[in-house]
PDB file of N, CA and C in Angstrom:
ATOM      1  N   UNK A  11     -29.906 -98.974  18.917  1.00  0.00           N
ATOM      2  CA  UNK A  11     -28.977 -98.961  20.045  1.00  0.00           C
ATOM      3  C   UNK A  11     -28.288 -97.594  20.175  1.00  0.00           C
ATOM      4  N   UNK A  12     -27.884 -97.044  19.047  1.00  0.00           N
ATOM      5  CA  UNK A  12     -27.241 -95.730  19.062  1.00  0.00           C
ATOM      6  C   UNK A  12     -28.232 -94.673  19.533  1.00  0.00           C
ATOM      7  N   UNK A  13     -29.483 -94.814  19.105  1.00  0.00           N
ATOM      8  CA  UNK A  13     -30.510 -93.841  19.519  1.00  0.00           C
ATOM      9  C   UNK A  13     -30.709 -93.882  21.026  1.00  0.00           C
ATOM     10  N   UNK A  14     -30.649 -95.063  21.609  1.00  0.00           N
ATOM     11  CA  UNK A  14     -30.809 -95.184  23.060  1.00  0.00           C
ATOM     12  C   UNK A  14     -29.633 -94.516  23.776  1.00  0.00           C
ATOM     13  N   UNK A  15     -28.432 -94.724  23.279  1.00  0.00           N
ATOM     14  CA  UNK A  15     -27.253 -94.118  23.888  1.00  0.00           C
ATOM     15  C   UNK A  15     -27.322 -92.606  23.749  1.00  0.00           C
ATOM     16  N   UNK A  16     -27.723 -92.099  22.581  1.00  0.00           N
ATOM     17  CA  UNK A  16     -27.841 -90.652  22.366  1.00  0.00           C
ATOM     18  C   UNK A  16     -28.924 -90.076  23.275  1.00  0.00           C
ATOM     19  N   UNK A  17     -30.037 -90.766  23.403  1.00  0.00           N
ATOM     20  CA  UNK A  17     -31.115 -90.295  24.279  1.00  0.00           C
ATOM     21  C   UNK A  17     -30.654 -90.280  25.730  1.00  0.00           C
ATOM     22  N   UNK A  18     -29.952 -91.313  26.146  1.00  0.00           N
ATOM     23  CA  UNK A  18     -29.457 -91.367  27.522  1.00  0.00           C
ATOM     24  C   UNK A  18     -28.440 -90.248  27.758  1.00  0.00           C
ATOM     25  N   UNK A  19     -27.565 -90.000  26.804  1.00  0.00           N
ATOM     26  CA  UNK A  19     -26.590 -88.923  26.934  1.00  0.00           C
ATOM     27  C   UNK A  19     -27.298 -87.570  26.997  1.00  0.00           C
ATOM     28  N   UNK A  20     -28.332 -87.410  26.212  1.00  0.00           N
ATOM     29  CA  UNK A  20     -29.099 -86.160  26.237  1.00  0.00           C
ATOM     30  C   UNK A  20     -29.747 -85.970  27.599  1.00  0.00           C
ATOM     31  N   UNK A  21     -30.301 -87.022  28.167  1.00  0.00           N
ATOM     32  CA  UNK A  21     -30.913 -86.940  29.488  1.00  0.00           C
ATOM     33  C   UNK A  21     -29.868 -86.579  30.532  1.00  0.00           C
ATOM     34  N   UNK A  22     -28.691 -87.186  30.455  1.00  0.00           N
ATOM     35  CA  UNK A  22     -27.622 -86.894  31.403  1.00  0.00           C
ATOM     36  C   UNK A  22     -27.187 -85.433  31.279  1.00  0.00           C
ATOM     37  N   UNK A  23     -27.040 -84.960  30.046  1.00  0.00           N
ATOM     38  CA  UNK A  23     -26.650 -83.569  29.823  1.00  0.00           C
ATOM     39  C   UNK A  23     -27.709 -82.627  30.391  1.00  0.00           C
ATOM     40  N   UNK A  24     -28.975 -82.916  30.156  1.00  0.00           N
ATOM     41  CA  UNK A  24     -30.064 -82.070  30.675  1.00  0.00           C
ATOM     42  C   UNK A  24     -30.048 -82.063  32.193  1.00  0.00           C
ATOM     43  N   UNK A  25     -29.873 -83.219  32.804  1.00  0.00           N
ATOM     44  CA  UNK A  25     -29.842 -83.303  34.266  1.00  0.00           C
ATOM     45  C   UNK A  25     -28.658 -82.513  34.819  1.00  0.00           C
ATOM     46  N   UNK A  26     -27.498 -82.630  34.195  1.00  0.00           N
ATOM     47  CA  UNK A  26     -26.313 -81.903  34.655  1.00  0.00           C
ATOM     48  C   UNK A  26     -26.522 -80.400  34.510  1.00  0.00           C
ATOM     49  N   UNK A  27     -27.086 -79.963  33.376  1.00  0.00           N
ATOM     50  CA  UNK A  27     -27.335 -78.537  33.159  1.00  0.00           C
ATOM     51  C   UNK A  27     -28.321 -78.013  34.195  1.00  0.00           C
ATOM     52  N   UNK A  28     -29.384 -78.747  34.457  1.00  0.00           N
ATOM     53  CA  UNK A  28     -30.363 -78.325  35.463  1.00  0.00           C
ATOM     54  C   UNK A  28     -29.715 -78.267  36.840  1.00  0.00           C
ATOM     55  N   UNK A  29     -28.884 -79.253  37.168  1.00  0.00           N
ATOM     56  CA  UNK A  29     -28.200 -79.254  38.471  1.00  0.00           C
ATOM     57  C   UNK A  29     -27.263 -78.051  38.586  1.00  0.00           C
ATOM     58  N   UNK A  30     -26.527 -77.736  37.525  1.00  0.00           N
ATOM     59  CA  UNK A  30     -25.617 -76.591  37.557  1.00  0.00           C
ATOM     60  C   UNK A  30     -26.412 -75.294  37.724  1.00  0.00           C
ATOM     61  N   UNK A  31     -27.520 -75.176  37.002  1.00  0.00           N
ATOM     62  CA  UNK A  31     -28.361 -73.982  37.126  1.00  0.00           C
ATOM     63  C   UNK A  31     -28.889 -73.847  38.552  1.00  0.00           C
ATOM     64  N   UNK A  32     -29.326 -74.938  39.147  1.00  0.00           N
ATOM     65  CA  UNK A  32     -29.835 -74.900  40.521  1.00  0.00           C
ATOM     66  C   UNK A  32     -28.718 -74.496  41.487  1.00  0.00           C
ATOM     67  N   UNK A  33     -27.521 -75.045  41.305  1.00  0.00           N
ATOM     68  CA  UNK A  33     -26.392 -74.695  42.178  1.00  0.00           C
ATOM     69  C   UNK A  33     -26.048 -73.213  42.022  1.00  0.00           C
ATOM     70  N   UNK A  34     -26.041 -72.722  40.788  1.00  0.00           N
ATOM     71  CA  UNK A  34     -25.738 -71.304  40.562  1.00  0.00           C
ATOM     72  C   UNK A  34     -26.793 -70.429  41.215  1.00  0.00           C
ATOM     73  N   UNK A  35     -28.056 -70.780  41.065  1.00  0.00           N
ATOM     74  CA  UNK A  35     -29.144 -69.998  41.687  1.00  0.00           C
ATOM     75  C   UNK A  35     -28.995 -70.008  43.208  1.00  0.00           C
ATOM     76  N   UNK A  36     -28.688 -71.174  43.771  1.00  0.00           N
ATOM     77  CA  UNK A  36     -28.509 -71.250  45.228  1.00  0.00           C
ATOM     78  C   UNK A  36     -27.320 -70.409  45.672  1.00  0.00           C
ATOM     79  N   UNK A  37     -26.235 -70.426  44.896  1.00  0.00           N
ATOM     80  CA  UNK A  37     -25.063 -69.624  45.240  1.00  0.00           C
ATOM     81  C   UNK A  37     -25.403 -68.133  45.200  1.00  0.00           C
ATOM     82  N   UNK A  38     -26.186 -67.721  44.207  1.00  0.00           N
ATOM     83  CA  UNK A  38     -26.597 -66.318  44.116  1.00  0.00           C
ATOM     84  C   UNK A  38     -27.484 -65.953  45.301  1.00  0.00           C
ATOM     85  N   UNK A  39     -28.386 -66.840  45.683  1.00  0.00           N
ATOM     86  CA  UNK A  39     -29.270 -66.580  46.825  1.00  0.00           C
ATOM     87  C   UNK A  39     -28.448 -66.475  48.111  1.00  0.00           C
ATOM     88  N   UNK A  40     -27.478 -67.361  48.299  1.00  0.00           N
ATOM     89  CA  UNK A  40     -26.631 -67.307  49.491  1.00  0.00           C
ATOM     90  C   UNK A  40     -25.802 -66.024  49.499  1.00  0.00           C
ATOM     91  N   UNK A  41     -25.267 -65.659  48.340  1.00  0.00           N
ATOM     92  CA  UNK A  41     -24.489 -64.415  48.259  1.00  0.00           C
ATOM     93  C   UNK A  41     -25.364 -63.208  48.569  1.00  0.00           C
ATOM     94  N   UNK A  42     -26.591 -63.200  48.057  1.00  0.00           N
ATOM     95  CA  UNK A  42     -27.507 -62.103  48.351  1.00  0.00           C
ATOM     96  C   UNK A  42     -27.832 -62.059  49.838  1.00  0.00           C
ATOM     97  N   UNK A  43     -28.021 -63.223  50.449  1.00  0.00           N
ATOM     98  CA  UNK A  43     -28.304 -63.268  51.885  1.00  0.00           C
ATOM     99  C   UNK A  43     -27.116 -62.740  52.684  1.00  0.00           C
ATOM    100  N   UNK A  44     -25.900 -63.092  52.273  1.00  0.00           N
ATOM    101  CA  UNK A  44     -24.706 -62.596  52.958  1.00  0.00           C
ATOM    102  C   UNK A  44     -24.617 -61.076  52.831  1.00  0.00           C
ATOM    103  N   UNK A  45     -24.898 -60.573  51.627  1.00  0.00           N
ATOM    104  CA  UNK A  45     -24.873 -59.120  51.418  1.00  0.00           C
ATOM    105  C   UNK A  45     -25.912 -58.439  52.308  1.00  0.00           C
ATOM    106  N   UNK A  46     -27.106 -59.004  52.391  1.00  0.00           N
ATOM    107  CA  UNK A  46     -28.158 -58.429  53.238  1.00  0.00           C
ATOM    108  C   UNK A  46     -27.722 -58.441  54.705  1.00  0.00           C
ATOM    109  N   UNK A  47     -27.133 -59.536  55.152  1.00  0.00           N
ATOM    110  CA  UNK A  47     -26.668 -59.618  56.546  1.00  0.00           C
ATOM    111  C   UNK A  47     -25.589 -58.569  56.811  1.00  0.00           C
ATOM    112  N   UNK A  48     -24.654 -58.412  55.875  1.00  0.00           N
ATOM    113  CA  UNK A  48     -23.594 -57.415  56.045  1.00  0.00           C
ATOM    114  C   UNK A  48     -24.196 -56.011  56.102  1.00  0.00           C
ATOM    115  N   UNK A  49     -25.163 -55.731  55.234  1.00  0.00           N
ATOM    116  CA  UNK A  49     -25.815 -54.411  55.236  1.00  0.00           C
ATOM    117  C   UNK A  49     -26.537 -54.188  56.564  1.00  0.00           C
ATOM    118  N   UNK A  50     -27.237 -55.196  57.060  1.00  0.00           N
ATOM    119  CA  UNK A  50     -27.946 -55.067  58.332  1.00  0.00           C
ATOM    120  C   UNK A  50     -26.956 -54.821  59.473  1.00  0.00           C
ATOM    121  N   UNK A  51     -25.839 -55.531  59.471  1.00  0.00           N
ATOM    122  CA  UNK A  51     -24.827 -55.329  60.516  1.00  0.00           C
ATOM    123  C   UNK A  51     -24.270 -53.912  60.450  1.00  0.00           C
ATOM    124  N   UNK A  52     -23.993 -53.430  59.237  1.00  0.00           N
ATOM    125  CA  UNK A  52     -23.479 -52.065  59.085  1.00  0.00           C
ATOM    126  C   UNK A  52     -24.502 -51.058  59.598  1.00  0.00           C
ATOM    127  N   UNK A  53     -25.773 -51.248  59.246  1.00  0.00           N
ATOM    128  CA  UNK A  53     -26.824 -50.327  59.699  1.00  0.00           C
ATOM    129  C   UNK A  53     -26.928 -50.353  61.222  1.00  0.00           C
ATOM    130  N   UNK A  54     -26.874 -51.528  61.819  1.00  0.00           N
ATOM    131  CA  UNK A  54     -26.966 -51.637  63.281  1.00  0.00           C
ATOM    132  C   UNK A  54     -25.778 -50.931  63.943  1.00  0.00           C
ATOM    133  N   UNK A  55     -24.580 -51.133  63.396  1.00  0.00           N
ATOM    134  CA  UNK A  55     -23.395 -50.478  63.961  1.00  0.00           C
ATOM    135  C   UNK A  55     -23.529 -48.965  63.852  1.00  0.00           C
ATOM    136  N   UNK A  56     -23.980 -48.481  62.696  1.00  0.00           N
ATOM    137  CA  UNK A  56     -24.152 -47.030  62.512  1.00  0.00           C
ATOM    138  C   UNK A  56     -25.180 -46.491  63.496  1.00  0.00           C
ATOM    139  N   UNK A  57     -26.293 -47.203  63.663  1.00  0.00           N
ATOM    140  CA  UNK A  57     -27.333 -46.751  64.601  1.00  0.00           C
ATOM    141  C   UNK A  57     -26.785 -46.720  66.024  1.00  0.00           C
ATOM    142  N   UNK A  58     -26.037 -47.744  66.418  1.00  0.00           N
ATOM    143  CA  UNK A  58     -25.466 -47.778  67.766  1.00  0.00           C
ATOM    144  C   UNK A  58     -24.493 -46.616  67.961  1.00  0.00           C
ATOM    145  N   UNK A  59     -23.653 -46.361  66.965  1.00  0.00           N
ATOM    146  CA  UNK A  59     -22.702 -45.253  67.065  1.00  0.00           C
ATOM    147  C   UNK A  59     -23.451 -43.929  67.185  1.00  0.00           C
ATOM    148  N   UNK A  60     -24.483 -43.749  66.375  1.00  0.00           N
ATOM    149  CA  UNK A  60     -25.263 -42.501  66.436  1.00  0.00           C
ATOM    150  C   UNK A  60     -25.911 -42.353  67.808  1.00  0.00           C
ATOM    151  N   UNK A  61     -26.475 -43.423  68.342  1.00  0.00           N
ATOM    152  CA  UNK A  61     -27.113 -43.358  69.661  1.00  0.00           C
ATOM    153  C   UNK A  61     -26.080 -43.011  70.732  1.00  0.00           C
ATOM    154  N   UNK A  62     -24.915 -43.632  70.665  1.00  0.00           N
ATOM    155  CA  UNK A  62     -23.864 -43.343  71.647  1.00  0.00           C
ATOM    156  C   UNK A  62     -23.438 -41.879  71.547  1.00  0.00           C
ATOM    157  N   UNK A  63     -23.257 -41.383  70.330  1.00  0.00           N
ATOM    158  CA  UNK A  63     -22.862 -39.983  70.149  1.00  0.00           C
ATOM    159  C   UNK A  63     -23.934 -39.051  70.698  1.00  0.00           C
ATOM    160  N   UNK A  64     -25.202 -39.346  70.419  1.00  0.00           N
ATOM    161  CA  UNK A  64     -26.294 -38.506  70.921  1.00  0.00           C
ATOM    162  C   UNK A  64     -26.317 -38.522  72.450  1.00  0.00           C
ATOM    163  N   UNK A  65     -26.147 -39.694  73.041  1.00  0.00           N
ATOM    164  CA  UNK A  65     -26.146 -39.787  74.507  1.00  0.00           C
ATOM    165  C   UNK A  65     -24.981 -38.990  75.089  1.00  0.00           C
ATOM    166  N   UNK A  66     -23.810 -39.111  74.486  1.00  0.00           N
ATOM    167  CA  UNK A  66     -22.646 -38.356  74.979  1.00  0.00           C
ATOM    168  C   UNK A  66     -22.891 -36.859  74.860  1.00  0.00           C
ATOM    169  N   UNK A  67     -23.441 -36.422  73.730  1.00  0.00           N
ATOM    170  CA  UNK A  67     -23.727 -34.992  73.544  1.00  0.00           C
ATOM    171  C   UNK A  67     -24.744 -34.514  74.572  1.00  0.00           C
ATOM    172  N   UNK A  68     -25.788 -35.293  74.813  1.00  0.00           N
ATOM    173  CA  UNK A  68     -26.796 -34.903  75.799  1.00  0.00           C
ATOM    174  C   UNK A  68     -26.169 -34.814  77.192  1.00  0.00           C
ATOM    175  N   UNK A  69     -25.350 -35.784  77.556  1.00  0.00           N
ATOM    176  CA  UNK A  69     -24.701 -35.760  78.871  1.00  0.00           C
ATOM    177  C   UNK A  69     -23.799 -34.537  78.992  1.00  0.00           C
ATOM    178  N   UNK A  70     -23.027 -34.242  77.957  1.00  0.00           N
ATOM    179  CA  UNK A  70     -22.142 -33.083  77.993  1.00  0.00           C
ATOM    180  C   UNK A  70     -22.955 -31.796  78.128  1.00  0.00           C
ATOM    181  N   UNK A  71     -24.037 -31.676  77.381  1.00  0.00           N
ATOM    182  CA  UNK A  71     -24.876 -30.473  77.461  1.00  0.00           C
ATOM    183  C   UNK A  71     -25.477 -30.343  78.855  1.00  0.00           C
ATOM    184  N   UNK A  72     -25.967 -31.436  79.421  1.00  0.00           N
ATOM    185  CA  UNK A  72     -26.556 -31.388  80.767  1.00  0.00           C
ATOM    186  C   UNK A  72     -25.501 -30.974  81.781  1.00  0.00           C
ATOM    187  N   UNK A  73     -24.309 -31.541  81.686  1.00  0.00           N
ATOM    188  CA  UNK A  73     -23.237 -31.185  82.617  1.00  0.00           C
ATOM    189  C   UNK A  73     -22.884 -29.707  82.472  1.00  0.00           C
ATOM    190  N   UNK A  74     -22.785 -29.225  81.233  1.00  0.00           N
ATOM    191  CA  UNK A  74     -22.467 -27.814  81.013  1.00  0.00           C
ATOM    192  C   UNK A  74     -23.556 -26.906  81.581  1.00  0.00           C
ATOM    193  N   UNK A  75     -24.820 -27.278  81.381  1.00  0.00           N
ATOM    194  CA  UNK A  75     -25.925 -26.477  81.917  1.00  0.00           C
ATOM    195  C   UNK A  75     -25.850 -26.448  83.445  1.00  0.00           C
ATOM    196  N   UNK A  76     -25.600 -27.589  84.066  1.00  0.00           N
ATOM    197  CA  UNK A  76     -25.494 -27.647  85.526  1.00  0.00           C
ATOM    198  C   UNK A  76     -24.334 -26.776  86.006  1.00  0.00           C
ATOM    199  N   UNK A  77     -23.199 -26.849  85.331  1.00  0.00           N
ATOM    200  CA  UNK A  77     -22.043 -26.034  85.719  1.00  0.00           C
ATOM    201  C   UNK A  77     -22.366 -24.553  85.588  1.00  0.00           C
ATOM    202  N   UNK A  78     -22.999 -24.178  84.471  1.00  0.00           N
ATOM    203  CA  UNK A  78     -23.354 -22.765  84.275  1.00  0.00           C
ATOM    204  C   UNK A  78     -24.334 -22.309  85.345  1.00  0.00           C
ATOM    205  N   UNK A  79     -25.329 -23.114  85.661  1.00  0.00           N
ATOM    206  CA  UNK A  79     -26.310 -22.744  86.689  1.00  0.00           C
ATOM    207  C   UNK A  79     -25.617 -22.611  88.038  1.00  0.00           C
ATOM    208  N   UNK A  80     -24.735 -23.540  88.369  1.00  0.00           N
ATOM    209  CA  UNK A  80     -24.024 -23.461  89.647  1.00  0.00           C
ATOM    210  C   UNK A  80     -23.160 -22.208  89.700  1.00  0.00           C
ATOM    211  N   UNK A  81     -22.462 -21.907  88.623  1.00  0.00           N
ATOM    212  CA  UNK A  81     -21.626 -20.704  88.589  1.00  0.00           C
ATOM    213  C   UNK A  81     -22.493 -19.462  88.742  1.00  0.00           C
ATOM    214  N   UNK A  82     -23.621 -19.400  88.048  1.00  0.00           N
ATOM    215  CA  UNK A  82     -24.516 -18.241  88.156  1.00  0.00           C
ATOM    216  C   UNK A  82     -25.028 -18.096  89.586  1.00  0.00           C
ATOM    217  N   UNK A  83     -25.432 -19.195  90.198  1.00  0.00           N
ATOM    218  CA  UNK A  83     -25.944 -19.137  91.577  1.00  0.00           C
ATOM    219  C   UNK A  83     -24.846 -18.669  92.524  1.00  0.00           C
ATOM    220  N   UNK A  84     -23.639 -19.183  92.366  1.00  0.00           N
ATOM    221  CA  UNK A  84     -22.537 -18.773  93.239  1.00  0.00           C
ATOM    222  C   UNK A  84     -22.227 -17.295  93.045  1.00  0.00           C
ATOM    223  N   UNK A  85     -22.195 -16.830  91.805  1.00  0.00           N
ATOM    224  CA  UNK A  85     -21.897 -15.425  91.536  1.00  0.00           C
ATOM    225  C   UNK A  85     -23.001 -14.533  92.079  1.00  0.00           C
ATOM    226  N   UNK A  86     -24.261 -14.903  91.857  1.00  0.00           N
ATOM    227  CA  UNK A  86     -25.381 -14.097  92.340  1.00  0.00           C
ATOM    228  C   UNK A  86     -25.380 -14.057  93.869  1.00  0.00           C
ATOM    229  N   UNK A  87     -25.158 -15.201  94.506  1.00  0.00           N
ATOM    230  CA  UNK A  87     -25.122 -15.224  95.978  1.00  0.00           C
ATOM    231  C   UNK A  87     -23.955 -14.408  96.495  1.00  0.00           C
ATOM    232  N   UNK A  88     -22.815 -14.499  95.831  1.00  0.00           N
ATOM    233  CA  UNK A  88     -21.644 -13.757  96.263  1.00  0.00           C
ATOM    234  C   UNK A  88     -21.816 -12.262  96.064  1.00  0.00           C
ATOM    235  N   UNK A  89     -22.531 -11.875  95.016  1.00  0.00           N
ATOM    236  CA  UNK A  89     -22.706 -10.447  94.723  1.00  0.00           C
ATOM    237  C   UNK A  89     -23.822  -9.839  95.539  1.00  0.00           C
ATOM    238  N   UNK A  90     -24.960 -10.487  95.585  1.00  0.00           N
ATOM    239  CA  UNK A  90     -26.130  -9.893  96.228  1.00  0.00           C
ATOM    240  C   UNK A  90     -26.412 -10.478  97.612  1.00  0.00           C
ATOM    241  N   UNK A  91     -25.670 -11.514  97.983  1.00  0.00           N
ATOM    242  CA  UNK A  91     -25.930 -12.135  99.270  1.00  0.00           C
ATOM    243  C   UNK A  91     -25.304 -11.419 100.450  1.00  0.00           C
ATOM    244  N   UNK A  92     -24.491 -10.433 100.185  1.00  0.00           N
ATOM    245  CA  UNK A  92     -23.797  -9.742 101.280  1.00  0.00           C
ATOM    246  C   UNK A  92     -24.727  -8.798 102.030  1.00  0.00           C
TER     247      UNK A  92
END
């Protein structure tokens, strides 16, 4: 009778240990997934910021080039157009 109780207790302990190990593994997997999602979000935000900065720089350069060309044309016409 004692052997049966000890065997049953051993089975219960093994089942509990296996369940705890499975829960810990699942928690680690979920934490890793959260970390991956956070990293992906950070990368996406950085890429969007870089794209916005590049677009702004390109627009500013184009506007400056247009202004310089217009100024040159006005000066050349004013100087040599007479």
